[in-house]
XYZ file of C-alpha atoms in Angstrom:
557
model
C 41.518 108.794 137.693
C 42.715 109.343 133.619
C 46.109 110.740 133.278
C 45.695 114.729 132.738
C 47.748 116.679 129.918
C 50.069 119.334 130.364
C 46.862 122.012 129.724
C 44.916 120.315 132.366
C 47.879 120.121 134.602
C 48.134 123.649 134.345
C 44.544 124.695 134.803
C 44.185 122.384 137.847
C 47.312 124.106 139.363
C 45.986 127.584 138.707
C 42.255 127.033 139.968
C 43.903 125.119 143.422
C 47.009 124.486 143.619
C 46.677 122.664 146.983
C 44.652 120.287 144.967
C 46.826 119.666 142.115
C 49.729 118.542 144.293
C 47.139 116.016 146.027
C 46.022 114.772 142.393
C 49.893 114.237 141.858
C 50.416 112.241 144.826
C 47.075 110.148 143.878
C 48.145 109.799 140.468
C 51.933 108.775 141.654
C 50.116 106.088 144.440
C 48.220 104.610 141.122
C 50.962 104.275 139.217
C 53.363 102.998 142.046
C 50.573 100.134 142.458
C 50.288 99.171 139.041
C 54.026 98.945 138.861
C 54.521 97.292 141.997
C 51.542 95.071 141.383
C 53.185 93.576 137.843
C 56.821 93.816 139.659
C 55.291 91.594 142.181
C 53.854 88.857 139.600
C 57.513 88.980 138.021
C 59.592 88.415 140.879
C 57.212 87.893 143.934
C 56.930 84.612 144.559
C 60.294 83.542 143.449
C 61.969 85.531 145.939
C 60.104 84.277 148.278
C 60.864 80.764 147.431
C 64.515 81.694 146.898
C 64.390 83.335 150.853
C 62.901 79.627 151.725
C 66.309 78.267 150.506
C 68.071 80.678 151.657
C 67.537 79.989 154.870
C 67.555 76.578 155.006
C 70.445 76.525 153.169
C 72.731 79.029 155.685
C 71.453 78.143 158.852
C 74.740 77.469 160.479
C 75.929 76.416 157.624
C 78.163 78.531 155.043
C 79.590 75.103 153.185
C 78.518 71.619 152.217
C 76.113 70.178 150.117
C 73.696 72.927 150.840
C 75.842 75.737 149.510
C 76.207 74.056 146.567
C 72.294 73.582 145.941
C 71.655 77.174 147.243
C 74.459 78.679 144.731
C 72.576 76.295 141.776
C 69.498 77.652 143.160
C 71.332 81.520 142.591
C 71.884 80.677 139.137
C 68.662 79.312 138.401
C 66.976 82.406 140.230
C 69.147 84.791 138.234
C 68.283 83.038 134.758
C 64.363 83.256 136.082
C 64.707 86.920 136.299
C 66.463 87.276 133.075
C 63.544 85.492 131.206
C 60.568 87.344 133.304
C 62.360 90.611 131.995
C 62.242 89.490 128.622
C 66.220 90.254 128.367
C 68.501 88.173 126.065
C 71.212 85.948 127.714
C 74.597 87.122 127.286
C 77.498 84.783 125.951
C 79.333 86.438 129.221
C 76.255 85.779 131.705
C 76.628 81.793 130.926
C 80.611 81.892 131.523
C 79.622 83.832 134.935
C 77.459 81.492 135.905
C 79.153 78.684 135.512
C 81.870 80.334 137.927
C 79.527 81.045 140.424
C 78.445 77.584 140.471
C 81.869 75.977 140.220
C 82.645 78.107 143.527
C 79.769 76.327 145.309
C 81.601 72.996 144.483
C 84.458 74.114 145.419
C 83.048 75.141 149.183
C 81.737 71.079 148.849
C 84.632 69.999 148.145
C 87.082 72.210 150.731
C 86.681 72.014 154.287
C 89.186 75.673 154.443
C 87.382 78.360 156.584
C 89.340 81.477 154.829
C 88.685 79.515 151.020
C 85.134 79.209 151.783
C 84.835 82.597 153.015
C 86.336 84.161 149.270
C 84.047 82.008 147.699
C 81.214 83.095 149.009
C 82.349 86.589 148.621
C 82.983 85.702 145.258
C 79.389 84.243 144.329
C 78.082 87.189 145.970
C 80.154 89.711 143.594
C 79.456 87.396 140.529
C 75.705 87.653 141.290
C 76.132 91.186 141.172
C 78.272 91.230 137.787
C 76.059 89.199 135.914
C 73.135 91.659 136.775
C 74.837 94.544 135.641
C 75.587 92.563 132.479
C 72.400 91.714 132.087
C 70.737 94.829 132.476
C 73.230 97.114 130.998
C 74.587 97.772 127.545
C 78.695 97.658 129.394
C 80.602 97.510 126.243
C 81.850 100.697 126.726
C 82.595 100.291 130.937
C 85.778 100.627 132.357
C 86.724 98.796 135.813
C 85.908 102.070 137.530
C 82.572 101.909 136.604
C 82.041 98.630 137.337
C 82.912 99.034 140.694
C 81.473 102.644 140.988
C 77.967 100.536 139.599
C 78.598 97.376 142.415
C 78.389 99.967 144.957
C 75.964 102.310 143.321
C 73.773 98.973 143.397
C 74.450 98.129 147.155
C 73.209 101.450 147.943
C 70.129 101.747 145.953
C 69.254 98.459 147.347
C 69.235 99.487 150.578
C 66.457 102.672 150.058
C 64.570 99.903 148.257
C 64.244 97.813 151.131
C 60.741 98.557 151.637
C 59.849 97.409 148.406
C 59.410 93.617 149.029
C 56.444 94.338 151.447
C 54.671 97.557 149.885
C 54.830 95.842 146.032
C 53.261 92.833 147.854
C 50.613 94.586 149.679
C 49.807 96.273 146.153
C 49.167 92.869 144.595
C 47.526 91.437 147.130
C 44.981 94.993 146.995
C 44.986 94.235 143.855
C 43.894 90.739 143.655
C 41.464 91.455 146.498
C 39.556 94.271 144.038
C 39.457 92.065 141.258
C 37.700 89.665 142.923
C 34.721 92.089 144.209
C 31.689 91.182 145.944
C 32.317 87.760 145.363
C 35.143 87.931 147.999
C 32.967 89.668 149.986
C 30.678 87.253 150.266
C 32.738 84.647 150.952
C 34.304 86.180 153.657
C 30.863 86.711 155.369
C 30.060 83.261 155.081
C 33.771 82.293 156.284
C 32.800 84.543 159.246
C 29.717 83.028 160.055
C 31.337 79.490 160.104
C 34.320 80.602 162.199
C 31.600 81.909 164.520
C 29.324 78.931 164.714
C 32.578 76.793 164.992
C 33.809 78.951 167.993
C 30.567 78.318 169.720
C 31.077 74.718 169.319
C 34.607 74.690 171.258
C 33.219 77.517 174.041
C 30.289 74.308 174.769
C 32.865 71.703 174.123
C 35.965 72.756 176.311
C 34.231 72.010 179.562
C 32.961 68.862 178.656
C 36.547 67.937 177.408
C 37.745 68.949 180.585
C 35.619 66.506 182.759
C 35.877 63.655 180.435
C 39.772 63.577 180.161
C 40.132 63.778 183.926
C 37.843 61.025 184.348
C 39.649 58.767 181.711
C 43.127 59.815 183.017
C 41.691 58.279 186.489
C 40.350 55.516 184.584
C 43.574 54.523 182.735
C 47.173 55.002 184.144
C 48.502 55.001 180.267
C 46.448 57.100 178.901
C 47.183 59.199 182.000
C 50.654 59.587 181.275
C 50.221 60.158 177.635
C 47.820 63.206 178.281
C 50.485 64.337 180.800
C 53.126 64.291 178.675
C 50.568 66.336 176.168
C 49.841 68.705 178.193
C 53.194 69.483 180.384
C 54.527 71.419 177.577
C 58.088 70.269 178.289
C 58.612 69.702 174.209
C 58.229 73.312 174.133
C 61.822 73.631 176.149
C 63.477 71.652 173.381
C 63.031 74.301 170.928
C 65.598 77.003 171.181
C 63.809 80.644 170.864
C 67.261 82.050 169.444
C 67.425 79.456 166.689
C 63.858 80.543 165.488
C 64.678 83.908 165.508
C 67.565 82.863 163.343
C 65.964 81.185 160.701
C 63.167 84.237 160.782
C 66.755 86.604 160.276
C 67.969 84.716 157.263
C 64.362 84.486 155.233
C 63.547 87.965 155.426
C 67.105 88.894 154.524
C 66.894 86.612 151.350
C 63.848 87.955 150.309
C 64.979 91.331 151.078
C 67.703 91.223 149.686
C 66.667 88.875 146.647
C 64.040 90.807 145.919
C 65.299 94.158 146.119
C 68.278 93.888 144.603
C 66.825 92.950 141.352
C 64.414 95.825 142.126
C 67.481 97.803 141.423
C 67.978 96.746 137.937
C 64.715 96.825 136.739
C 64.255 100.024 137.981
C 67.456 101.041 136.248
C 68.994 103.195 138.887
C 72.386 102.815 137.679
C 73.804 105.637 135.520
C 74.019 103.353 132.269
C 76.692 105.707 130.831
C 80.511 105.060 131.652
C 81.652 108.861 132.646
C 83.999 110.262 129.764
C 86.770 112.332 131.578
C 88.965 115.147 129.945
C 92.200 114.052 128.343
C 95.102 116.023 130.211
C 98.190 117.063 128.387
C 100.427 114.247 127.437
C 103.858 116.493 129.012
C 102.169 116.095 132.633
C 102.224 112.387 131.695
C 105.337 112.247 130.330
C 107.053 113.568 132.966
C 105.496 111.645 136.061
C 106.319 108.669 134.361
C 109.924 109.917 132.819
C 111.351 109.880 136.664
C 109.123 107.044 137.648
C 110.569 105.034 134.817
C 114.153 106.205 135.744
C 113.794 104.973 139.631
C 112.493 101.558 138.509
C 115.220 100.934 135.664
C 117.635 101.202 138.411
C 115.776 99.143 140.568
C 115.575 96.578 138.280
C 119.376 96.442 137.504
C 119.868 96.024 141.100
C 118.109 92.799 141.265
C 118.970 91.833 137.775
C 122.757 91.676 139.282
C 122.604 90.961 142.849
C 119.354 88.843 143.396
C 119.013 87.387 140.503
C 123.180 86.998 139.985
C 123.592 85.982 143.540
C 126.267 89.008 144.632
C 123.642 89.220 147.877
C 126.153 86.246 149.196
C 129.131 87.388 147.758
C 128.880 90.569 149.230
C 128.027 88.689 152.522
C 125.916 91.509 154.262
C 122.809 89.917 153.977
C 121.626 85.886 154.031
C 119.321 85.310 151.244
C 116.481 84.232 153.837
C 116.786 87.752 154.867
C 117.020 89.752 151.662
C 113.756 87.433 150.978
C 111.834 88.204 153.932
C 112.914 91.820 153.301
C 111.247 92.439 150.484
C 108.265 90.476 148.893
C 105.276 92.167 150.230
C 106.754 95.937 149.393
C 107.164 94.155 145.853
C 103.747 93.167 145.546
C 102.673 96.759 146.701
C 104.640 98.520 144.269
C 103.528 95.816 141.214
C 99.736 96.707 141.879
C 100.874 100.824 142.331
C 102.226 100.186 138.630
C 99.112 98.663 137.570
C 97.209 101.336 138.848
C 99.810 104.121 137.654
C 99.417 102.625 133.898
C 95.931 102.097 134.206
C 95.330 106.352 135.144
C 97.712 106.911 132.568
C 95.505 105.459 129.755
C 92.125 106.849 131.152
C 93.323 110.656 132.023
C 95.803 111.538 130.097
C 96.614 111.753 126.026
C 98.466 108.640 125.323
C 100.921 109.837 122.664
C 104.161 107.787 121.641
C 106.772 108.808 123.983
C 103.614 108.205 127.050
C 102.952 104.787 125.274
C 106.982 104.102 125.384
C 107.140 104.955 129.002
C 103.902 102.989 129.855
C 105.707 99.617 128.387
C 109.610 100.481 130.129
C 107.073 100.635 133.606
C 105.372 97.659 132.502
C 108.454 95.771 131.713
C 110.177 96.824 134.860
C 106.684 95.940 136.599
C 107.189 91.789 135.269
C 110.998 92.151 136.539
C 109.648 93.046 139.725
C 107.188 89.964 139.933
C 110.311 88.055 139.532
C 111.608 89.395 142.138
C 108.982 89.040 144.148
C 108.302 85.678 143.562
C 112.205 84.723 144.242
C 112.256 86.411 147.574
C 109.182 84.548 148.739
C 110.257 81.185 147.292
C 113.757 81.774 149.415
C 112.037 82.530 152.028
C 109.881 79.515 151.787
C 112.452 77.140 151.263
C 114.301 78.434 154.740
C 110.491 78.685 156.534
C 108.210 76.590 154.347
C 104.941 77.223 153.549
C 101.734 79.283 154.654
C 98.452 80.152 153.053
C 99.367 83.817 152.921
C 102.460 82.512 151.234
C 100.449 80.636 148.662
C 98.426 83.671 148.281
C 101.357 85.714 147.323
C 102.287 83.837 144.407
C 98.818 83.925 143.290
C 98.078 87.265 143.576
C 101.682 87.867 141.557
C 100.571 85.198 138.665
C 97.365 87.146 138.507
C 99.291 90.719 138.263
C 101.441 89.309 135.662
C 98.564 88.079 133.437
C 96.714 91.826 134.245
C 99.918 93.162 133.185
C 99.969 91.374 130.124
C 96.251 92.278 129.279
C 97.789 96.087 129.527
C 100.623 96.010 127.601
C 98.431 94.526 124.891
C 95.680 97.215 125.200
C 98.796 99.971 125.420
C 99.379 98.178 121.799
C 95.796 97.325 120.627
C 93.492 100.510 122.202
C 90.820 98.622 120.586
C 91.741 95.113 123.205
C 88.817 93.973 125.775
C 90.908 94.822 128.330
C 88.379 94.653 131.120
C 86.245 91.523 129.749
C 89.959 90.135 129.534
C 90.627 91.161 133.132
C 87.485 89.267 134.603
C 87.712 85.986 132.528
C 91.416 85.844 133.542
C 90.947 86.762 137.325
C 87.820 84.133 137.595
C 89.986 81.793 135.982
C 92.884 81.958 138.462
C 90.531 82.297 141.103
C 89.005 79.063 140.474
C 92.073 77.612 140.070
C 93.267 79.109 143.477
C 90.036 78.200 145.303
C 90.262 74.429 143.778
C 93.968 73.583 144.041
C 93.516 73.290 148.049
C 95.883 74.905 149.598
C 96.065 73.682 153.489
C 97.156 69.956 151.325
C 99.659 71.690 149.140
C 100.610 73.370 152.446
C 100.825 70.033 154.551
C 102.360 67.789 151.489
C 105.534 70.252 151.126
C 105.968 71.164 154.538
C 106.317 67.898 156.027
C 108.562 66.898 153.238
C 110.636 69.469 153.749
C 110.810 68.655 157.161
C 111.462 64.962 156.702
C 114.038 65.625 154.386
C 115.936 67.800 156.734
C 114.880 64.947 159.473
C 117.209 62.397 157.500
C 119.631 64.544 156.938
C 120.284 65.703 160.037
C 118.705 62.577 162.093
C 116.862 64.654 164.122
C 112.564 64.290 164.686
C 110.111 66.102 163.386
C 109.373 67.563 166.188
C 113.211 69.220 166.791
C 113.635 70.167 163.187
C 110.059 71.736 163.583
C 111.884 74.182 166.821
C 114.814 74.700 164.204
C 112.821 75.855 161.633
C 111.464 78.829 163.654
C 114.841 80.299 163.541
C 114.985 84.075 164.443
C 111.177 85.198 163.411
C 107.785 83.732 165.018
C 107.097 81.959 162.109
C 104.204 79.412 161.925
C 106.148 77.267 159.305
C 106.235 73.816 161.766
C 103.941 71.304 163.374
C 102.011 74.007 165.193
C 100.708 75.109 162.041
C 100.196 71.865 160.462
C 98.287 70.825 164.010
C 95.924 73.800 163.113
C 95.220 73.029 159.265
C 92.085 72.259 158.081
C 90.349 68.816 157.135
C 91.654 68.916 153.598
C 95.443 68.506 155.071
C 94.338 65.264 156.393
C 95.187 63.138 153.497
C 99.054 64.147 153.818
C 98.777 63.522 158.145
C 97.348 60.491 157.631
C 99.949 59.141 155.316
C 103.035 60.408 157.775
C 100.642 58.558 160.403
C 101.329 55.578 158.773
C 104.906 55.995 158.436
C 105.314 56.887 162.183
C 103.146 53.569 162.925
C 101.174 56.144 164.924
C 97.777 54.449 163.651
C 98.549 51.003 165.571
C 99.777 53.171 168.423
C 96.117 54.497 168.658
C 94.322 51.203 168.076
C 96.234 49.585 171.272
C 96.466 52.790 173.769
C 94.011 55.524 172.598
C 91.708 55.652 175.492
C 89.913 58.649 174.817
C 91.739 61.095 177.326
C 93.005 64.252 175.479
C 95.645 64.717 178.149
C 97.291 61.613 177.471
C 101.094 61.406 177.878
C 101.672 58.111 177.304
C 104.663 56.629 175.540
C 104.694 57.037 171.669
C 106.423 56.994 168.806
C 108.657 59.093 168.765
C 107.866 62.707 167.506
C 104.613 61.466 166.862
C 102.264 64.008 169.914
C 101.569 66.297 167.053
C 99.197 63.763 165.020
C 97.717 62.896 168.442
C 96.820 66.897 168.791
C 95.571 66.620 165.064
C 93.214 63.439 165.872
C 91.752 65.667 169.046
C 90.652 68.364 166.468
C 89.358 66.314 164.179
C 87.682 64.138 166.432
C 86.152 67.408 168.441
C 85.302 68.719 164.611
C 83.395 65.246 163.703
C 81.017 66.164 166.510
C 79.083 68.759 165.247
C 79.109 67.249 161.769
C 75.603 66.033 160.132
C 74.368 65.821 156.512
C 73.218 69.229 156.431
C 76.771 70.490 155.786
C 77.995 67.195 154.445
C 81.408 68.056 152.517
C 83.827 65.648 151.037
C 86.836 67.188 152.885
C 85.696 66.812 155.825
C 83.899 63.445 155.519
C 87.900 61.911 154.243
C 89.028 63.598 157.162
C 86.761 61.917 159.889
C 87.009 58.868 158.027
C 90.607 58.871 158.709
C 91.098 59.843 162.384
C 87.679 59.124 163.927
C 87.179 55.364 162.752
C-alpha cells in the first residue's frame, strides 16, 4: 500500500475514520517489517552466533580460557556492529576495548571468585559504554548522564525483548515472498517425497521387526549390541537440567545480544545531556562556608595528633584502635566530598569565593585520604591483611586521582573531566584486578607472622591465636586456609620451609581426618592441600586457568 499525504490522510479519516486507523496500523505493520527485515540482515545472524558462544562459553563456567575467548568474541561482536551501522570507530572505543579484553585475561589468569566476579561486571558495563560512545555524540555528557543512559538502556532493552523473534519472523516472511511460486513448488514436491518416504518405513518397520529378532537369536553379539541400542539407558546419562541450562544461556545471549544493540540503533536514548538552572552562588557559598569550617578543623586534628603521634602521648587510645576507629567513616566522607564538589559545579554559579571553597574542601578531602590510608595501614600492621583491606587503599588511590581530575576542572572548566575519570578508573581497575590480591594477601601475612614467630619463638599457629587480639578478625591461618588458588605460590614456598612437602610424600594417605604427627605448626597447609585437592576435582580444560593449574600442580602432584 503507497504511503498517503497529509490531504489523503485527512480525507480517509473524514470519509471512515474506523478505516483510517486500520490503514495506520497496516501501514505501521509494513514499515515495522521492512525495518525489522534489514535490522535482521544487520545483526541477525551474528547474534545468533554470538548466543552459540555464549553459551558454550558460561556453562558453569564464569573464568578460564573460555571467558577470555567469549570476551574477544564481545569485542569482535561489538566492532561487527559498529561496521554494519556504518559508524566511525572512536579513538575512545579502541582504548575500551582493549580493557574489556584485558579483564578477560585477567579472569585467565586469577583463580579469585570476588576478582572474577568485578570483572565480569566490568566487561559487562564496558560493553555498555562503548555503545553509548558509539552511537552517541557524548562530548557534552556528564557522569549523570552516563549513568542515567546505562540504565535508560537496561530498560529499553527489556520492552525490546520481543524483538529478536518478531524481526526474525519478518525476514524469514520476507525471504519466503521473494522466492514465490518457486518455493511453492518445491515444497509440494518436498511433500510428496516425505510422503512416499513415509510409506516406505510404515511397509518397512514390520519387516525390521521380524528380521532383527531373528538375527538377535541367530547371533549372541549382535544380540547384545541391538540391546544395548535399544534399552535406552544412554538416555539416563544425559542430565535434563543441564539441557535446559544450555537452552537458558543461548536464548539469553541472543536476547540480550540482540536487543541490546536494538536499543542503539533505534536511538532510544535522549541524546541530549539535560542542562539544569544555575542557582545563586550565596546558597553555594554558604553550604560550603560551614562545611569548609568543620573539615579545616578536622584536618588540624589529625594533622597534630595522628599524623604527630599525640594519640600515644595522650595515652587514651592505642593506635590499633584510633585505626580501626576510623577508616571506613573516612572513606565515606572522601566520596560525600566528591559528590558535594561535583553538585557544586553542575547546580550552582561557580563564582570565585565558590571556586575558593571548592579547592579548601578538596584540599581537606586529600588530607583526609591520608588519614584514611594511615589508620588502615596501622591497623594492618597490628591485624594484617584482607581483601577488603586491599580494597580500601584502592578505592582511596582512585578518590585521590578523581580528586585531582576536579581540582583541575575547578581550574580549567574547559578539562575532560569525565573522559579523565573513566581512563583513570579503568586504569586502576586493571591494575587492581591484575596485581592479585589473595598472593599479596598470603606473601605479607605470613611474613608478618614469621617475623613475629622469630621474635617471639612462638609457631605460626600461636602467633596466628595472638593476632586475633580483641576483634574477630580473619587476619591468621584461617583466612590464609580459605584463600584462593593464586595464594598458592606463597603456601607452597612456607611448605618447603616447614619440610611439610616430605612430610606428605612419606605419611599422606589420603584421609582428610588425619592427625598424625607433623611438623610442627604445619595442620594449616594440610587443610590448604584438602581444598585444593577437593578444587582439582572438578577442574577440566573447559575452564582451564593458569592460577589454578600452578595451584594443583603444587599440592595435587
Amino acid at each position: 500500500m503507497p504511503q498517503m499525504n497529509y490531504q489523503q490522510a485527512v480525507n480517509v479519516y473524514n470519509q471512515n475514520p474506523a478505516d483510517y486507523y486500520r490503514k495506520q496500523r497496516e501501514e505501521k505493520r509494513r514499515w515495522d517489517k521492512i525495518e525489522g527485515n534489514l535490522a535482521f540482515q544487520r545483526i541477525g545472524i551474528p547474534s545468533l552466533i554470538y548466543a552459540v558462544i555464549y553459551a558454550f562459553c558460561w556453562y558453569k563456567n564464569s573464568a578460564g580460557i573460555l571467558n577470555l575467548i567469549f570476551t574477544v568474541f564481545l569485542a569482535g561482536y561489538i566492532l561487527l556492529v559498529v561496521n554494519r551501522n556504518k559508524l566511525e570507530l572512536k579513538k575512545l572505543t579502541v582504548f575500551l576495548l582493549a580493557c574489556m579484553i584485558l579483564l578477560g585475561v585477567s579472569n585467565f589468569l586469577t583463580a579469585n571468585v570476588t576478582m572474577i566476579f568485578y570483572n565480569n561486571t566490568g566487561v559487562f558495563l564496558l560493553s555498555v559504554l562503548t555503545l553509548l560512545h558509539q552511537f552517541y555524540d557524548d562530548r557534552e555528557w556528564n557522569l549523570g548522564k552516563y549513568f542515567t543512559s546505562i540504565f535508560a538502556a537496561l530498560g529499553n532493552a527489556l520492552g525490546l525483548l520481543d524483538k529478536p523473534f518478531s524481526e526474525l519472523s519478518y525476514f524469514l516472511a520476507t525471504k519466503k515472498e521473494a522466492k514465490g511460486n518457486v518455493r511453492e513448488e518445491q515444497a509440494k514436491r518436498t511433500a510428496s517425497v516425505i510422503k512416499y518416504v513415509l510409506i516406505g518405513i510404515a511397509i518397512a518397520l514390520p519387516i525390521l521387526f521380524v528380521v532383527v529378532g531373528l538375527l538377535s537369536a541367530a547371533d549372541a553379539i549382535f544380540g547384545v549390541m541391538v540391546d544395548g541400542i535399544f534399552s535406552f539407558d544412554w538416555l539416563l546419562k544425559f542430565n535434563i537440567w543441564n539441557i535446559i541450562l544450555v537452552l537458558i544461556l543461548f536464548f539469553f545471549g541472543y536476547m540480550s545480544a540482540y536487543a541490546g544493540v536494538r536499543v542503539f540503533e533505534k536511538k532510544k536514548i535522549k541524546p541530549e545531556a539535560k542542562v539544569y538552572k544555575k542557582h545563586s552562588a550565596i546558597v553555594a557559598g554558604t553550604v560550603l562556608g560551614l562545611i569548609a569550617a568543620v573539615y579545616l578543623f578536622f584536618c588540624a586534628i589529625q594533622i597534630l595528633f595522628l599524623f604527630g603521634g599525640l594519640y600515644n602521648q595522650l595515652g587514651k587510645t592505642n593506635y590499633a584502635d584510633s585505626a580501626r576507629n576510623g577508616f571506613f567513616e573516612l572513606l565515606a566522607v572522601c566520596l560525600i566530598n566528591l559528590v558535594i564538589v561535583l553538585c557544586t559545579m553542575k547546580y550552582f554559579d561557580t563564582k570565585l569565593p565558590v571556586k575558593i571553597l571548592m579547592l579548601v574542601i578538596s584540599a581537606c578531602t586529600f588530607i583526609m585520604i591520608a588519614s584514611s590510608a594511615y589508620r588502615m595501614y596501622l591497623y594492618v600492621w597490628a591485624y594484617d591483611l584482607t581483601f577488603l583491606r586491599i580494597s580500601v587503599f584502592w578505592g582511596l588511590a582512585v578518590i585521590a586521582l578523581e580528586m585531582t581530575g576536579i581540582v583541575i576542572y575547578i581550574l580549567c572548566p574547559r578539562f575532560p573531566l569525565f573522559f579523565y575519570g573513566l581512563v583513570t578508573f579503568c586504569f586502576m581497575f586493571l591494575v587492581f584486578s591484575f596485581s592479585k590480591p589473595d598472593y599479596l594477601i598470603a606473601r605479607y601475612n605470613l611474613d608478618h607472622m614469621t617475623f613475629r614467630s622469630v621474635e617471639t619463638g612462638k609457631d605460626l599457629t600461636e602467633v596466628s591465636k595472638e593476632m586475633q587480639g580483641d576483634y574477630d578478625t580473619p587476619g591468621d591461618l584461617d583466612y590464609i586456609v580459605k584463600l584462593s588458588e593464586d595464594a598458592a605460590p606463597v603456601i607452597a614456598e612456607y611448605a618447603g620451609k616447614l619440610g611439610w612437602e616430605q612430610f606428605c610424600k612419606q605419611n599422606y594417605d589420603g584421609d582428610e581426618d588425619y592427625t598424625g604427627e607433623a611438623p610442627s605448626g604445619s595442620f594449616w597447609l594440610i587443610r590448604y592441600h584438602f581444598r585444593m585437592e577437593d578444587k582439582s576435582i572438578h577442574y577440566g580444560w573447559r575452564n582451564y586457568n593458569l592460577s589454578r593449574q600452578k595451584a594443583y600442580d603444587l599440592f595435587t602432584r
